[in-house]
CSV table of C-alpha atoms in Angstrom, one decimal:
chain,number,residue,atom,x,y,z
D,1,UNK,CA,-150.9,-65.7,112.1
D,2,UNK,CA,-148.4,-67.3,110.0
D,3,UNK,CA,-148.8,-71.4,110.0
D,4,UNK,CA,-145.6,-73.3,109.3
D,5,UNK,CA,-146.9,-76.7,106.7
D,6,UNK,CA,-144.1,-79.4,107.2
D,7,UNK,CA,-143.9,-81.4,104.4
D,8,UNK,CA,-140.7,-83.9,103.6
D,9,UNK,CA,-142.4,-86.1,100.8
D,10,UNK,CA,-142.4,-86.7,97.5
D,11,UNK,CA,-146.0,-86.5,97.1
D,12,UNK,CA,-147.7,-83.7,94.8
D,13,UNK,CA,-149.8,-82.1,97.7
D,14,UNK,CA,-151.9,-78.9,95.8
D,15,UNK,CA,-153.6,-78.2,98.6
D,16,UNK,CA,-150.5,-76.6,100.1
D,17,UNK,CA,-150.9,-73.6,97.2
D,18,UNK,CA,-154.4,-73.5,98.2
D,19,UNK,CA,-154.1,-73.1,101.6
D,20,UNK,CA,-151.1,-70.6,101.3
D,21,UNK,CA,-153.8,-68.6,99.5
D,22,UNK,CA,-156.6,-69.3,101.4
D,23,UNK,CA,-154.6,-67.7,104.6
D,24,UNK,CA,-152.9,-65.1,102.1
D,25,UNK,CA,-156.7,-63.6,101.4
D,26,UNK,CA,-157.5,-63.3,105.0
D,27,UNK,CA,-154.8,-61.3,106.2
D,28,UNK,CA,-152.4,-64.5,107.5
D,29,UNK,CA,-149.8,-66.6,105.8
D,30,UNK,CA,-148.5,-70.1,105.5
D,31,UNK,CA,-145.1,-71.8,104.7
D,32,UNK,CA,-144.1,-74.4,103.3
D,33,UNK,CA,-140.7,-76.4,105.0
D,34,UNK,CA,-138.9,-79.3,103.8
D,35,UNK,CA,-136.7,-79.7,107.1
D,36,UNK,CA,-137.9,-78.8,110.2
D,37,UNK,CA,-134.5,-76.7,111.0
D,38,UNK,CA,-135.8,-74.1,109.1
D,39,UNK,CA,-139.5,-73.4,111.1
D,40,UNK,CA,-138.4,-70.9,114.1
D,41,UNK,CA,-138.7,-72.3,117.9
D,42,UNK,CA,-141.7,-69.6,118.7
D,43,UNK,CA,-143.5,-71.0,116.0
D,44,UNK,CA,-147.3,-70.9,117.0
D,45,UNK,CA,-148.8,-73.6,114.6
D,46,UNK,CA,-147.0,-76.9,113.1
D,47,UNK,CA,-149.4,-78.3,110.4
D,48,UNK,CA,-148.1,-81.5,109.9
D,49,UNK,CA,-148.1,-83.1,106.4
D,50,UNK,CA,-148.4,-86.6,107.8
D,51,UNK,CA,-146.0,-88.7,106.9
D,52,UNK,CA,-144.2,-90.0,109.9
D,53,UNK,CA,-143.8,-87.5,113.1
D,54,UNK,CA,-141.3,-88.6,115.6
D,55,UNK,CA,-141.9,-87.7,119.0
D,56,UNK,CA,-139.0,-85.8,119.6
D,57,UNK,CA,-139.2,-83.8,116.9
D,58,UNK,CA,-142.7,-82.7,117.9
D,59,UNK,CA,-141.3,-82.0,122.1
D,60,UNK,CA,-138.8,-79.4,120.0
D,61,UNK,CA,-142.1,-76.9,119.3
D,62,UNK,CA,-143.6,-77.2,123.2
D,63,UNK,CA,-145.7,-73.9,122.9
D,64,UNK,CA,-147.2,-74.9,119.3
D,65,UNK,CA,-150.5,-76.1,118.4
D,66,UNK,CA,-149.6,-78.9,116.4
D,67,UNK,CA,-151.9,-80.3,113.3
D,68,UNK,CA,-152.0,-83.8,112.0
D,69,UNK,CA,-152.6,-84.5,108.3
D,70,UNK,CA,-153.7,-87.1,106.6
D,71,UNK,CA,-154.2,-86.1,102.8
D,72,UNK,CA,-153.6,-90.3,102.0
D,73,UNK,CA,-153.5,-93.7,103.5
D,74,UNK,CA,-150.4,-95.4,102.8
D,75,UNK,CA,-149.4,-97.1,99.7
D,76,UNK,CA,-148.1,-100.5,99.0
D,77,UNK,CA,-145.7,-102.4,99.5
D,78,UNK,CA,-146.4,-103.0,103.4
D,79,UNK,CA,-149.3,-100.3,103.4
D,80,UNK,CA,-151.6,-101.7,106.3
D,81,UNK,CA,-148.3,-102.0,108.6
D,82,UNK,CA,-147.3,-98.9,107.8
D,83,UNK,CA,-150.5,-97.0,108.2
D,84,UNK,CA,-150.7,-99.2,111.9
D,85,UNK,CA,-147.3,-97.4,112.6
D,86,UNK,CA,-148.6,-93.9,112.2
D,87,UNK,CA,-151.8,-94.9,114.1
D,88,UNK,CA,-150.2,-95.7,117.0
D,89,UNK,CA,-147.1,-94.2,117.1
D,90,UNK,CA,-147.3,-90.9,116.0
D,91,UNK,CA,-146.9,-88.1,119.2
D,92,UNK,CA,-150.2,-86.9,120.0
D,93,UNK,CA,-151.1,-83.6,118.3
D,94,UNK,CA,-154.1,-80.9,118.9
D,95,UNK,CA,-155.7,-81.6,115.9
D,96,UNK,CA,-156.3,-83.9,112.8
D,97,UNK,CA,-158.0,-83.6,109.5
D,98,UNK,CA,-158.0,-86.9,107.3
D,99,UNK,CA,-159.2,-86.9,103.3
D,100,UNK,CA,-161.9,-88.7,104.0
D,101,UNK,CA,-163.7,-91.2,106.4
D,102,UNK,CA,-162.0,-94.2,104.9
D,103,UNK,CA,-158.6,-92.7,105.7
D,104,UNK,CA,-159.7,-91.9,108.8
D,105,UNK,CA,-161.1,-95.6,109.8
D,106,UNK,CA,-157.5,-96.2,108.7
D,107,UNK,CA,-155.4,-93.8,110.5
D,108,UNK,CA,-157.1,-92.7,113.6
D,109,UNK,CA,-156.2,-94.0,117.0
D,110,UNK,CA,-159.5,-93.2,118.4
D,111,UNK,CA,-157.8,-91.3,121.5
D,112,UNK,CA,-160.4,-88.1,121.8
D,113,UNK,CA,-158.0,-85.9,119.6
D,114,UNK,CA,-160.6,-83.1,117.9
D,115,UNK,CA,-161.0,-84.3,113.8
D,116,UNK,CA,-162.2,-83.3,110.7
D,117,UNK,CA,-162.5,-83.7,106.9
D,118,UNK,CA,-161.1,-82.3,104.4
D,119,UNK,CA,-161.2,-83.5,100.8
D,120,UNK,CA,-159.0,-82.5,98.0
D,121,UNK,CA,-160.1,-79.7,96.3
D,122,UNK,CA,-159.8,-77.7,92.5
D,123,UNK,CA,-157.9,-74.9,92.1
D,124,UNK,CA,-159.8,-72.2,90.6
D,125,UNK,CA,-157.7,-71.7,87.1
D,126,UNK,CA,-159.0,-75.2,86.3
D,127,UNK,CA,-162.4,-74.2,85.6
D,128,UNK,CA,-163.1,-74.2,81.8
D,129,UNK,CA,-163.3,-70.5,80.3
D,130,UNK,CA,-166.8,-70.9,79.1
D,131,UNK,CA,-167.6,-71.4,82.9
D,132,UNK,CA,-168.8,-74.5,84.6
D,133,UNK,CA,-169.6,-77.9,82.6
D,134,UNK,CA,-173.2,-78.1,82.5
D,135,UNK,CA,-174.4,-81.8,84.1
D,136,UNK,CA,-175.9,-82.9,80.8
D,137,UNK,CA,-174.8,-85.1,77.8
D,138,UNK,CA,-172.0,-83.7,76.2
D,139,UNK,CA,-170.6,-82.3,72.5
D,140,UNK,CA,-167.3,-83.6,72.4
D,141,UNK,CA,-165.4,-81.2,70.4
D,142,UNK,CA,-163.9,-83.1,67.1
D,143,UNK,CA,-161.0,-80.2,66.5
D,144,UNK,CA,-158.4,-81.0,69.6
D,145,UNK,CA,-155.1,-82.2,68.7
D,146,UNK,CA,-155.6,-85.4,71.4
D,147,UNK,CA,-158.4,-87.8,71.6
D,148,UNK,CA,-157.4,-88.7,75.4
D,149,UNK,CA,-155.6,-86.9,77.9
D,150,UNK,CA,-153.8,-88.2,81.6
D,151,UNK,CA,-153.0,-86.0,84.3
D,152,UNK,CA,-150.7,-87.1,86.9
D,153,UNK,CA,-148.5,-89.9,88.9
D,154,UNK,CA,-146.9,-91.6,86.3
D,155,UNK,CA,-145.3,-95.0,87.5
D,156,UNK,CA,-148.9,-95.8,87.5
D,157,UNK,CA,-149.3,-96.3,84.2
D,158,UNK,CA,-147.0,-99.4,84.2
D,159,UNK,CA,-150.3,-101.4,85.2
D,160,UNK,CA,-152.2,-100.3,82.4
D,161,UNK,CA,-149.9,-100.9,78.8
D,162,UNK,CA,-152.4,-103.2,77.8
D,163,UNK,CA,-154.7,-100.2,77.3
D,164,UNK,CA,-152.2,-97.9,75.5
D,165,UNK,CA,-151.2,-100.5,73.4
D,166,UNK,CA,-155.2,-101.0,72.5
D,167,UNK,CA,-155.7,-97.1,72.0
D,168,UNK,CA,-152.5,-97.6,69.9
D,169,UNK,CA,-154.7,-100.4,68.0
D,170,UNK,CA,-157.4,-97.9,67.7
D,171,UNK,CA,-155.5,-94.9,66.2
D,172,UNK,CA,-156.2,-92.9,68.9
D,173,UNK,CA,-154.0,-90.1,70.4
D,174,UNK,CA,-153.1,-89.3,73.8
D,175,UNK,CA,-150.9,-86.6,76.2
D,176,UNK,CA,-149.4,-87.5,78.6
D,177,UNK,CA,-149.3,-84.7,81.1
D,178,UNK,CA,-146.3,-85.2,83.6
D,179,UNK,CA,-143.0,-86.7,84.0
D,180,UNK,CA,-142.9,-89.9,82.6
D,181,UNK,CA,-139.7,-92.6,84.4
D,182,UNK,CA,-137.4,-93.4,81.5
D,183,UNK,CA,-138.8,-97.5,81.6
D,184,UNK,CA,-142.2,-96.0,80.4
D,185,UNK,CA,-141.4,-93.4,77.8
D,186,UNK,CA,-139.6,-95.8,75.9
D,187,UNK,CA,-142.7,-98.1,76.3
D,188,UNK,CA,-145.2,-95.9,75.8
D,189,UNK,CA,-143.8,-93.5,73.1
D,190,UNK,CA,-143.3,-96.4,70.7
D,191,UNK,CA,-147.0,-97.5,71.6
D,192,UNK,CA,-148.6,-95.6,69.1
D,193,UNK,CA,-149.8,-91.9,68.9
D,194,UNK,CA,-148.3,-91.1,72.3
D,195,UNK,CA,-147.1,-87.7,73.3
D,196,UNK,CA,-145.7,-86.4,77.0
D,197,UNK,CA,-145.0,-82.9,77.8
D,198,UNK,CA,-142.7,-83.8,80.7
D,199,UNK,CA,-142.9,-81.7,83.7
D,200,UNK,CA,-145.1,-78.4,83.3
D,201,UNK,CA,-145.6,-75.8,86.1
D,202,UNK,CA,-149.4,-76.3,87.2
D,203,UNK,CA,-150.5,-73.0,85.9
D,204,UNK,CA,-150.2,-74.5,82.6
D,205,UNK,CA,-152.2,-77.7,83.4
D,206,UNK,CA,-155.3,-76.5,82.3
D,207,UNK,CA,-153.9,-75.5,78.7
D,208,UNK,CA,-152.9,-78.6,78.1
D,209,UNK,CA,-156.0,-80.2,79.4
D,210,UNK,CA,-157.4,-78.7,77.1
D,211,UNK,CA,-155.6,-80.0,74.0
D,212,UNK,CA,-157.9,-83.7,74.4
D,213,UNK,CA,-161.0,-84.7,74.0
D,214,UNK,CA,-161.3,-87.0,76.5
D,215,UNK,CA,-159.3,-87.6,80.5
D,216,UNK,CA,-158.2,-90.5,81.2
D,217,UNK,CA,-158.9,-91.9,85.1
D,218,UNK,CA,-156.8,-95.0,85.1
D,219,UNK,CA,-157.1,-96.1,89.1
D,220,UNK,CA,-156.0,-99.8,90.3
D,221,UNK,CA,-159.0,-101.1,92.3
D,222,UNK,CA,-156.9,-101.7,95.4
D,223,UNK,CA,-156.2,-99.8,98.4
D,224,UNK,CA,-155.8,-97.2,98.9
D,225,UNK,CA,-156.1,-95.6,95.1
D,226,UNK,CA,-159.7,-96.9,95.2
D,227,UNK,CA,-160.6,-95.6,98.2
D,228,UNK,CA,-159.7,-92.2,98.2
D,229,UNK,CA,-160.4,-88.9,95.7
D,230,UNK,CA,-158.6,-88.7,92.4
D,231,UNK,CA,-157.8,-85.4,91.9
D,232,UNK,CA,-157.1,-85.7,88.3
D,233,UNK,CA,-160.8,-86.7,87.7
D,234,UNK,CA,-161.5,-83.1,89.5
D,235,UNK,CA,-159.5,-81.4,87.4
D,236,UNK,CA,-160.9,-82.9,84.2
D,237,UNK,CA,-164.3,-82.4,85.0
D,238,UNK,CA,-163.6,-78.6,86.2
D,239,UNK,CA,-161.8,-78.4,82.4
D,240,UNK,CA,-165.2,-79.5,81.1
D,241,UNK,CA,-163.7,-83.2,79.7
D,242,UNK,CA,-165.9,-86.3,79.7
D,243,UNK,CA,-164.0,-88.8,81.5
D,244,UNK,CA,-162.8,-92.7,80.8
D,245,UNK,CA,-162.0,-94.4,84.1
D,246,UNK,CA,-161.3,-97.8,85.9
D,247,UNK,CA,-164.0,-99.2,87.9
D,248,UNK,CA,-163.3,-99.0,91.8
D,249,UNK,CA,-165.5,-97.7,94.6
D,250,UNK,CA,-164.9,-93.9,95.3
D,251,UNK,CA,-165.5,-93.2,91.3
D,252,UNK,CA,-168.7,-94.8,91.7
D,253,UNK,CA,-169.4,-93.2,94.5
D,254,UNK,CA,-168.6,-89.5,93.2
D,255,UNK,CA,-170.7,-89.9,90.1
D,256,UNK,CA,-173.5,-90.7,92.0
D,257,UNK,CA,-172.9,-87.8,94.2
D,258,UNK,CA,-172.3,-85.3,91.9
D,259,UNK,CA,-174.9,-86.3,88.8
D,260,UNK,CA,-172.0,-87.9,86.4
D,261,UNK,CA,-172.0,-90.2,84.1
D,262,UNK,CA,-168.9,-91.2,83.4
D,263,UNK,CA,-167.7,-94.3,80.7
D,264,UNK,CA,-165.7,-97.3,82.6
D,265,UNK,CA,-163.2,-99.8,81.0
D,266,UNK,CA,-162.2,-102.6,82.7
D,267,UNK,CA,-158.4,-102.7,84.9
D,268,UNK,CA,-157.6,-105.4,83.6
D,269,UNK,CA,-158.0,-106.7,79.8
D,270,UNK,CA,-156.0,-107.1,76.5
D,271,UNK,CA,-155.6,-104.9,73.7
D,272,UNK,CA,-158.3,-106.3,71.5
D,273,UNK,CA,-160.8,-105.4,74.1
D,274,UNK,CA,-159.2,-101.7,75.0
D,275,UNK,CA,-159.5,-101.1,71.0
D,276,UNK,CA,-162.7,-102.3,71.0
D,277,UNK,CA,-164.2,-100.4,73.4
D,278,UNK,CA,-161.9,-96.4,72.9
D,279,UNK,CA,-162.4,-97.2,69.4
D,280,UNK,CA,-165.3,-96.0,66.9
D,281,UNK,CA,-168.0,-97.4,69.8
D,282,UNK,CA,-167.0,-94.5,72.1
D,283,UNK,CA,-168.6,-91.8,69.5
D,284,UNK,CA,-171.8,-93.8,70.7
D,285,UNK,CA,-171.9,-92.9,74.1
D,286,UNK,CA,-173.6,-90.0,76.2
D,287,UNK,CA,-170.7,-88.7,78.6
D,288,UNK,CA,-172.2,-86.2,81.6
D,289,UNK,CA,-169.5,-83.9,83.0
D,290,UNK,CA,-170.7,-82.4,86.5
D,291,UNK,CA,-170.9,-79.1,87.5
D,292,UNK,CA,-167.8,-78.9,90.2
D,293,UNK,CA,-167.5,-75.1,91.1
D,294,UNK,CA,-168.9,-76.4,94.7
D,295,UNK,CA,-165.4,-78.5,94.6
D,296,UNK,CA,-163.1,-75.5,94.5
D,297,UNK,CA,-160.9,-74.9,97.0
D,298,UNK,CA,-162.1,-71.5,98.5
D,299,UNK,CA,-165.1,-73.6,98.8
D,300,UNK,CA,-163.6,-76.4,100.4
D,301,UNK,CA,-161.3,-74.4,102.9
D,302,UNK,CA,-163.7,-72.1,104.1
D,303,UNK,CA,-165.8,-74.8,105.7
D,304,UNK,CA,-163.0,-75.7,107.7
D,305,UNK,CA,-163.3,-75.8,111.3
D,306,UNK,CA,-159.9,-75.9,112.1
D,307,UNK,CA,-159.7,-71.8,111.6
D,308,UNK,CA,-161.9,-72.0,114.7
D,309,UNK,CA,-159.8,-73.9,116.9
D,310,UNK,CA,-156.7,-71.6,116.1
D,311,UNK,CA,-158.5,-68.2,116.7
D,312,UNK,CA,-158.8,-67.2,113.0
D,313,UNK,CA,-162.2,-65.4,111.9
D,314,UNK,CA,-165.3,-68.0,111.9
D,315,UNK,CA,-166.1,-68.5,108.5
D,316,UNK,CA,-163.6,-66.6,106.8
């Protein structure tokens, strides 16, 4: 079987590689299209990166089972009206799978379509060489070129400069793994001991993980960043790094879950306080990195019932 993902985003969506693989290791395939001129009218399965589906464009595939989904809520500005759009005006499909029950309580219209779950996943490379992190206090290795590392989206950092400029204050160092918007690598590189590696291919993610001591989770407490997984806190805990983050509800939630213990700063205070707290003090504390191989995406897939529903192998 060969499923045709539509996806016409910006967004960063790793599960796409994973599922590509996933299919690839049980004798079907997957692939990716930006513009839906390029999947074939006999196509059997659309899997819909969700997004926005117009009606017509889902009446073009009539013989297709067509999937719904929902790897995110919608973001600000406007999110609640734009997620009511999707909810009720979206064509119906066969199926839909949502992140997680919050985005689901958000994005479902509640007419008897078949759903599931699916959270976000790890790829397997992340996973540190010396296997997984065991879920007790931690050694934090003094010889790595970066006492703090972030992973990921960017323009996000624009509401925490307060905090770089009180690591700045605290002579520590930090990597920024990604590409930085011009605004904010003026900003940040003159912050202090700030370096950014600019786009990388994610095959070398874990490499550079792997340079700090430290990953930074920095999450606005708003919806719907603080309602839904953060993948980067995945990926540092599979890369065996204790982990600074925000406050907000799902980190709280995972570290209960999973046996963490992670350190929380606050979203919102000055530089003083950042350096106070990232400074010296941090040496005092007792980190606990879970163990996350459950979280890897063979693992995840595989529990999927989807497969089911489109006449792959049960359980495979």
């Amino acid at each position: 079987m060969l499923i045709h993902f539509i996806h016409r985003g910006d967004a960063y969506l790793p599960e796409l590689a994973a599922y590509a693989a996933f299919l690839q290791a049980r004798g079907h395939a997957g692939q990716v299209h930006r513009q839906l001129d390029s999947v074939p009218h006999d196509a059997q399965v659309l899997w819909w990166m969700c997004g926005r589906v117009a009606p017509r464009e889902a009446l073009r595939f009539p013989s297709a089972v067509q999937v719904h989904e929902y790897a995110s809520a919608s973001v600000p500005p406007l999110a609640w009206l734009k997620d009511r759009a999707k909810r009720w005006r979206q064509p119906r499909p066969h199926y839909r799978i949502f992140q997680n029950g919050w985005v689901r309580a958000r994005l479902d219209p509640g007419d008897g379509v078949p759903w599931e779950l699916r959270d976000m996943g790890i790829d397997p490379a992340m996973f540190a060489p010396m296997g997984p992190a065991a879920a007790a206090p931690l050694a934090l290795p003094a010889s790595r070129p970066h006492d703090f590392v972030y992973l990921g989206e960017m323009g996000r950092l624009r509401h925490f400069l307060p905090l770089f400029d009180g690591l700045a204050r605290a002579g520590r160092s930090v990597l920024l793994v990604g590409d930085l918007p011009a605004d904010l690598r003026e900003r940040l590189l003159r912050a202090g001991q700030v370096a950014a590696t600019g786009r990388v291919a994610h095959a070398e993610v874990p490499g550079w993980l792997r340079q700090a001591r430290w990953g930074l989770n920095l999450v606005p407490a708003r919806a719907p960043y603080d309602r839904q997984t953060s993948t980067k806190l995945l990926e540092y805990c599979a890369a065996g790094l204790p982990v600074v983050s925000t406050d907000y509800a799902w980190v709280r939630g995972f570290e209960h879950r999973h046996g963490a213990r992670f350190i929380y700063v606050p979203e919102r205070a000055d530089a003083g306080r950042y350096a106070a707290l990232l400074g010296p003090a941090l040496e005092a504390c007792a980190p606990v990195v879970p163990d996350v191989q459950a979280l890897a995406w063979p693992h995840i897939l595989s529990s999927l019932g989807i497969w089911r529903r489109l006449g792959l192998e049960p359980g495979a």
